[in-house]
């Protein structure tokens, strides 16, 4: 009896499946690629990426039929909306066909007729992205800190976890999270406002600090770990906004003042560098080189503000650093003379293998995310040459880039979708220093997600495992009356 019940249930399931997927009788083959959203045509993806679900951008259609295949493996889906691919079957397909092209055939039903579209392919690379990406989601409100959160999103699935949200912290602003080469065992998170402080996590220890001293501008902002995890390079900024009317750029953000510092996490001391901490220059976005022996940063001569904010042209500079003696070199070297090109260089990010520095180039200033003409550039350290990373760029802003642990991939923010909201894109670096076509972070139902999304994504950082800092720890430290203080050393 039980056997007959199982057979009956199976027949019912087959019948229901057959009813849901009608036979596709193509009346006409169209010689053009489907206008899909997101655009995954011709992209290269890591083998552990979650399913590339997609929808059609502009067709008024009744049904969508999609076949994804390579060799003898095939996935088939039919829907009246976005194609939602089974995660287990998807990962098996990609694992079976690494370093190969996957074919995608699309047919669309319009006015009860099926039309075939030109098949497209995407390439599966054998390398993997890190476990997750950690980013800040923020509603585009310029005057208040509302609806801001730090989130972690798994690469191989659609699972997104809220680490902490401003609604849980009296609408405090939070940003500037950083990890040591994607490892969250060494991490920091800065909270602004009345409960401001910088949370430092070191393995099993977590503490909150006030990082402003009587001798420094402000609390630490943009931070970057030394490879040994002991030192952290940070900026200290006094930031302002300028709103525009009748201009292609709605908003400008600039610093009235900006300094950089090296913080010794073990001694809670800011190391002295009076030759950098001057009143003649702005310094911003400091990062350590891959070997930890240099600090790269953006630098610009002071000017009268706010009148001359459009004249600020930042060069990419470097200075030596000795981790044994805890000293910062006296000689400042100009690595990229952007001013000579009538451009401004900002947000340097070295690859962990020491081969490249990725940075942003724009017309002026150093807050790339607010500049529609900001592009990603590459500085080849060994060849001492720089160039525009053309394949990664668009007509809108590109900014906030970071490298995967194996240096083969990078993530960045772009407003190319609608010129309003920043979204996350991934691309692979090629051996010749170019990159593959970027692809948007996949979502379960991408078109609906985009239509309903009210957040910009920024400050993306690859993360090699789940964050060891949980919501209750952050909450407890943020509301604790005890704060440790950093010390400023003088020579």
GROMACS .gro file of N, CA and C in nm, residues 89-187:
model
  297
   89UNK      N    1   2.184   2.243  -0.774
   89UNK     CA    2   2.209   2.204  -0.913
   89UNK      C    3   2.305   2.301  -0.981
   90UNK      N    4   2.291   2.428  -0.947
   90UNK     CA    5   2.380   2.531  -1.004
   90UNK      C    6   2.526   2.507  -0.964
   91UNK      N    7   2.548   2.483  -0.836
   91UNK     CA    8   2.686   2.463  -0.789
   91UNK      C    9   2.746   2.334  -0.846
   92UNK      N   10   2.663   2.234  -0.865
   92UNK     CA   11   2.712   2.110  -0.925
   92UNK      C   12   2.751   2.134  -1.071
   93UNK      N   13   2.670   2.212  -1.143
   93UNK     CA   14   2.701   2.244  -1.283
   93UNK      C   15   2.833   2.318  -1.294
   94UNK      N   16   2.853   2.420  -1.209
   94UNK     CA   17   2.976   2.498  -1.216
   94UNK      C   18   3.098   2.415  -1.176
   95UNK      N   19   3.082   2.330  -1.074
   95UNK     CA   20   3.194   2.246  -1.030
   95UNK      C   21   3.234   2.147  -1.139
   96UNK      N   22   3.137   2.099  -1.216
   96UNK     CA   23   3.166   2.003  -1.323
   96UNK      C   24   3.229   2.068  -1.446
   97UNK      N   25   3.219   2.200  -1.456
   97UNK     CA   26   3.263   2.265  -1.580
   97UNK      C   27   3.347   2.391  -1.554
   98UNK      N   28   3.442   2.378  -1.461
   98UNK     CA   29   3.534   2.489  -1.438
   98UNK      C   30   3.624   2.506  -1.559
   99UNK      N   31   3.663   2.631  -1.582
   99UNK     CA   32   3.746   2.669  -1.697
   99UNK      C   33   3.677   2.633  -1.828
  100UNK      N   34   3.545   2.648  -1.828
  100UNK     CA   35   3.466   2.619  -1.947
  100UNK      C   36   3.356   2.723  -1.959
  101UNK      N   37   3.295   2.729  -2.078
  101UNK     CA   38   3.186   2.823  -2.103
  101UNK      C   39   3.051   2.754  -2.086
  102UNK      N   40   2.962   2.821  -2.018
  102UNK     CA   41   2.827   2.771  -1.998
  102UNK      C   42   2.735   2.842  -2.097
  103UNK      N   43   2.655   2.765  -2.168
  103UNK     CA   44   2.564   2.820  -2.269
  103UNK      C   45   2.427   2.848  -2.207
  104UNK      N   46   2.370   2.963  -2.241
  104UNK     CA   47   2.238   3.000  -2.191
  104UNK      C   48   2.148   3.031  -2.311
  105UNK      N   49   2.040   2.953  -2.325
  105UNK     CA   50   1.944   2.973  -2.433
  105UNK      C   51   1.815   3.029  -2.376
  106UNK      N   52   1.767   3.138  -2.434
  106UNK     CA   53   1.650   3.207  -2.383
  106UNK      C   54   1.542   3.214  -2.490
  107UNK      N   55   1.421   3.179  -2.451
  107UNK     CA   56   1.304   3.198  -2.537
  107UNK      C   57   1.200   3.275  -2.457
  108UNK      N   58   1.125   3.360  -2.527
  108UNK     CA   59   1.026   3.443  -2.459
  108UNK      C   60   0.890   3.429  -2.528
  109UNK      N   61   0.784   3.419  -2.448
  109UNK     CA   62   0.650   3.406  -2.502
  109UNK      C   63   0.580   3.542  -2.498
  110UNK      N   64   0.544   3.592  -2.617
  110UNK     CA   65   0.476   3.720  -2.630
  110UNK      C   66   0.354   3.701  -2.718
  111UNK      N   67   0.238   3.745  -2.672
  111UNK     CA   68   0.112   3.729  -2.747
  111UNK      C   69   0.091   3.585  -2.791
  112UNK      N   70   0.118   3.493  -2.699
  112UNK     CA   71   0.096   3.349  -2.719
  112UNK      C   72   0.190   3.287  -2.822
  113UNK      N   73   0.294   3.358  -2.863
  113UNK     CA   74   0.394   3.303  -2.954
  113UNK      C   75   0.532   3.302  -2.887
  114UNK      N   76   0.606   3.193  -2.914
  114UNK     CA   77   0.740   3.180  -2.858
  114UNK      C   78   0.845   3.231  -2.958
  115UNK      N   79   0.939   3.314  -2.904
  115UNK     CA   80   1.047   3.368  -2.986
  115UNK      C   81   1.181   3.328  -2.923
  116UNK      N   82   1.268   3.274  -3.006
  116UNK     CA   83   1.401   3.238  -2.958
  116UNK      C   84   1.497   3.355  -2.973
  117UNK      N   85   1.588   3.370  -2.879
  117UNK     CA   86   1.687   3.477  -2.884
  117UNK      C   87   1.827   3.416  -2.896
  118UNK      N   88   1.919   3.497  -2.936
  118UNK     CA   89   2.056   3.451  -2.959
  118UNK      C   90   2.116   3.398  -2.829
  119UNK      N   91   2.167   3.274  -2.828
  119UNK     CA   92   2.226   3.219  -2.705
  119UNK      C   93   2.349   3.301  -2.662
  120UNK      N   94   2.371   3.308  -2.532
  120UNK     CA   95   2.493   3.372  -2.482
  120UNK      C   96   2.566   3.276  -2.389
  121UNK      N   97   2.689   3.313  -2.355
  121UNK     CA   98   2.773   3.228  -2.271
  121UNK      C   99   2.830   3.309  -2.154
  122UNK      N  100   2.863   3.241  -2.048
  122UNK     CA  101   2.948   3.298  -1.944
  122UNK      C  102   3.054   3.194  -1.909
  123UNK      N  103   3.168   3.241  -1.860
  123UNK     CA  104   3.283   3.155  -1.835
  123UNK      C  105   3.299   3.129  -1.687
  124UNK      N  106   3.328   3.004  -1.649
  124UNK     CA  107   3.345   2.965  -1.509
  124UNK      C  108   3.494   2.951  -1.478
  125UNK      N  109   3.546   3.040  -1.397
  125UNK     CA  110   3.686   3.032  -1.356
  125UNK      C  111   3.700   2.935  -1.239
  126UNK      N  112   3.814   2.868  -1.231
  126UNK     CA  113   3.834   2.767  -1.126
  126UNK      C  114   3.862   2.830  -0.990
  127UNK      N  115   3.898   2.958  -0.986
  127UNK     CA  116   3.927   3.023  -0.857
  127UNK      C  117   3.797   3.055  -0.784
  128UNK      N  118   3.810   3.068  -0.654
  128UNK     CA  119   3.694   3.098  -0.569
  128UNK      C  120   3.706   3.237  -0.509
  129UNK      N  121   3.592   3.302  -0.492
  129UNK     CA  122   3.590   3.424  -0.414
  129UNK      C  123   3.592   3.388  -0.265
  130UNK      N  124   3.626   3.485  -0.183
  130UNK     CA  125   3.627   3.462  -0.039
  130UNK      C  126   3.486   3.430   0.011
  131UNK      N  127   3.479   3.385   0.134
  131UNK     CA  128   3.351   3.338   0.191
  131UNK      C  129   3.238   3.439   0.173
  132UNK      N  130   3.267   3.566   0.196
  132UNK     CA  131   3.160   3.664   0.194
  132UNK      C  132   3.212   3.802   0.155
  133UNK      N  133   3.118   3.895   0.145
  133UNK     CA  134   3.148   4.035   0.126
  133UNK      C  135   3.077   4.110   0.238
  134UNK      N  136   3.147   4.203   0.302
  134UNK     CA  137   3.088   4.284   0.409
  134UNK      C  138   3.080   4.427   0.359
  135UNK      N  139   2.966   4.489   0.374
  135UNK     CA  140   2.945   4.623   0.319
  135UNK      C  141   2.853   4.703   0.409
  136UNK      N  142   2.847   4.831   0.381
  136UNK     CA  143   2.752   4.919   0.449
  136UNK      C  144   2.638   4.947   0.354
  137UNK      N  145   2.516   4.934   0.404
  137UNK     CA  146   2.397   4.977   0.331
  137UNK      C  147   2.346   5.105   0.393
  138UNK      N  148   2.321   5.205   0.309
  138UNK     CA  149   2.283   5.335   0.363
  138UNK      C  150   2.177   5.398   0.274
  139UNK      N  151   2.072   5.450   0.337
  139UNK     CA  152   1.972   5.525   0.262
  139UNK      C  153   2.034   5.659   0.221
  140UNK      N  154   2.004   5.708   0.101
  140UNK     CA  155   2.069   5.829   0.051
  140UNK      C  156   2.012   5.957   0.112
  141UNK      N  157   2.024   5.969   0.244
  141UNK     CA  158   1.983   6.092   0.313
  141UNK      C  159   2.109   6.164   0.357
  142UNK      N  160   2.128   6.287   0.312
  142UNK     CA  161   2.254   6.356   0.329
  142UNK      C  162   2.268   6.426   0.464
  143UNK      N  163   2.156   6.451   0.531
  143UNK     CA  164   2.163   6.531   0.652
  143UNK      C  165   2.147   6.455   0.782
  144UNK      N  166   2.100   6.331   0.776
  144UNK     CA  167   2.077   6.254   0.898
  144UNK      C  168   2.137   6.115   0.885
  145UNK      N  169   2.173   6.057   1.000
  145UNK     CA  170   2.225   5.921   1.001
  145UNK      C  171   2.109   5.827   1.031
  146UNK      N  172   2.038   5.786   0.929
  146UNK     CA  173   1.922   5.700   0.950
  146UNK      C  174   1.929   5.580   0.857
  147UNK      N  175   1.884   5.469   0.908
  147UNK     CA  176   1.873   5.348   0.827
  147UNK      C  177   2.008   5.310   0.765
  148UNK      N  178   2.109   5.298   0.849
  148UNK     CA  179   2.243   5.256   0.807
  148UNK      C  180   2.272   5.122   0.873
  149UNK      N  181   2.334   5.033   0.801
  149UNK     CA  182   2.369   4.905   0.861
  149UNK      C  183   2.493   4.845   0.798
  150UNK      N  184   2.561   4.761   0.876
  150UNK     CA  185   2.672   4.680   0.826
  150UNK      C  186   2.618   4.539   0.804
  151UNK      N  187   2.640   4.486   0.684
  151UNK     CA  188   2.584   4.357   0.645
  151UNK      C  189   2.693   4.265   0.592
  152UNK      N  190   2.670   4.136   0.611
  152UNK     CA  191   2.758   4.034   0.554
  152UNK      C  192   2.676   3.947   0.460
  153UNK      N  193   2.724   3.932   0.338
  153UNK     CA  194   2.653   3.854   0.237
  153UNK      C  195   2.743   3.741   0.188
  154UNK      N  196   2.693   3.618   0.199
  154UNK     CA  197   2.769   3.502   0.150
  154UNK      C  198   2.782   3.507  -0.002
  155UNK      N  199   2.895   3.462  -0.052
  155UNK     CA  200   2.920   3.462  -0.196
  155UNK      C  201   2.846   3.347  -0.264
  156UNK      N  202   2.840   3.231  -0.200
  156UNK     CA  203   2.785   3.112  -0.264
  156UNK      C  204   2.634   3.099  -0.248
  157UNK      N  205   2.571   3.191  -0.173
  157UNK     CA  206   2.427   3.186  -0.155
  157UNK      C  207   2.373   3.329  -0.148
  158UNK      N  208   2.242   3.341  -0.128
  158UNK     CA  209   2.180   3.472  -0.117
  158UNK      C  210   2.163   3.516   0.028
  159UNK      N  211   2.225   3.446   0.120
  159UNK     CA  212   2.210   3.476   0.262
  159UNK      C  213   2.281   3.605   0.299
  160UNK      N  214   2.204   3.699   0.354
  160UNK     CA  215   2.258   3.826   0.402
  160UNK      C  216   2.229   3.838   0.551
  161UNK      N  217   2.331   3.874   0.628
  161UNK     CA  218   2.316   3.888   0.773
  161UNK      C  219   2.340   4.032   0.813
  162UNK      N  220   2.251   4.085   0.896
  162UNK     CA  221   2.270   4.219   0.950
  162UNK      C  222   2.361   4.212   1.072
  163UNK      N  223   2.478   4.274   1.064
  163UNK     CA  224   2.572   4.274   1.176
  163UNK      C  225   2.527   4.374   1.282
  164UNK      N  226   2.497   4.494   1.240
  164UNK     CA  227   2.444   4.597   1.329
  164UNK      C  228   2.375   4.703   1.246
  165UNK      N  229   2.269   4.763   1.301
  165UNK     CA  230   2.193   4.863   1.228
  165UNK      C  231   2.179   4.988   1.314
  166UNK      N  232   2.171   5.104   1.248
  166UNK     CA  233   2.163   5.231   1.321
  166UNK      C  234   2.039   5.238   1.410
  167UNK      N  235   1.932   5.169   1.372
  167UNK     CA  236   1.811   5.169   1.454
  167UNK      C  237   1.835   5.107   1.591
  168UNK      N  238   1.938   5.022   1.600
  168UNK     CA  239   1.972   4.959   1.726
  168UNK      C  240   2.071   5.042   1.808
  169UNK      N  241   2.124   5.149   1.746
  169UNK     CA  242   2.226   5.231   1.812
  169UNK      C  243   2.188   5.379   1.809
  170UNK      N  244   2.065   5.410   1.841
  170UNK     CA  245   2.019   5.549   1.852
  170UNK      C  246   2.046   5.628   1.724
  171UNK      N  247   2.027   5.563   1.609
  171UNK     CA  248   2.050   5.624   1.479
  171UNK      C  249   2.193   5.673   1.459
  172UNK      N  250   2.287   5.608   1.526
  172UNK     CA  251   2.428   5.644   1.509
  172UNK      C  252   2.477   5.600   1.371
  173UNK      N  253   2.567   5.680   1.315
  173UNK     CA  254   2.630   5.642   1.188
  173UNK      C  255   2.740   5.541   1.215
  174UNK      N  256   2.757   5.446   1.127
  174UNK     CA  257   2.865   5.348   1.141
  174UNK      C  258   2.928   5.325   1.004
  175UNK      N  259   3.060   5.310   1.005
  175UNK     CA  260   3.130   5.290   0.877
  175UNK      C  261   3.272   5.246   0.904
  176UNK      N  262   3.350   5.246   0.798
  176UNK     CA  263   3.494   5.227   0.810
  176UNK      C  264   3.531   5.094   0.877
  177UNK      N  265   3.457   4.989   0.846
  177UNK     CA  266   3.498   4.856   0.892
  177UNK      C  267   3.620   4.812   0.811
  178UNK      N  268   3.709   4.740   0.872
  178UNK     CA  269   3.831   4.696   0.804
  178UNK      C  270   3.875   4.563   0.862
  179UNK      N  271   3.934   4.478   0.775
  179UNK     CA  272   3.988   4.349   0.816
  179UNK      C  273   4.135   4.342   0.773
  180UNK      N  274   4.208   4.253   0.839
  180UNK     CA  275   4.347   4.231   0.801
  180UNK      C  276   4.353   4.127   0.690
  181UNK      N  277   4.361   4.175   0.566
  181UNK     CA  278   4.370   4.085   0.448
  181UNK      C  279   4.255   3.986   0.445
  182UNK      N  280   4.137   4.032   0.463
  182UNK     CA  281   4.010   3.958   0.459
  182UNK      C  282   3.985   3.874   0.584
  183UNK      N  283   4.079   3.872   0.680
  183UNK     CA  284   4.063   3.790   0.799
  183UNK      C  285   3.996   3.870   0.910
  184UNK      N  286   3.872   3.837   0.949
  184UNK     CA  287   3.801   3.916   1.050
  184UNK      C  288   3.848   3.891   1.193
  185UNK      N  289   3.946   3.800   1.213
  185UNK     CA  290   4.001   3.786   1.348
  185UNK      C  291   4.070   3.915   1.391
  186UNK      N  292   4.122   3.991   1.294
  186UNK     CA  293   4.168   4.127   1.316
  186UNK      C  294   4.073   4.219   1.241
  187UNK      N  295   3.991   4.293   1.313
  187UNK     CA  296   3.895   4.380   1.246
  187UNK      C  297   3.865   4.502   1.333
   0.00000   0.00000   0.00000
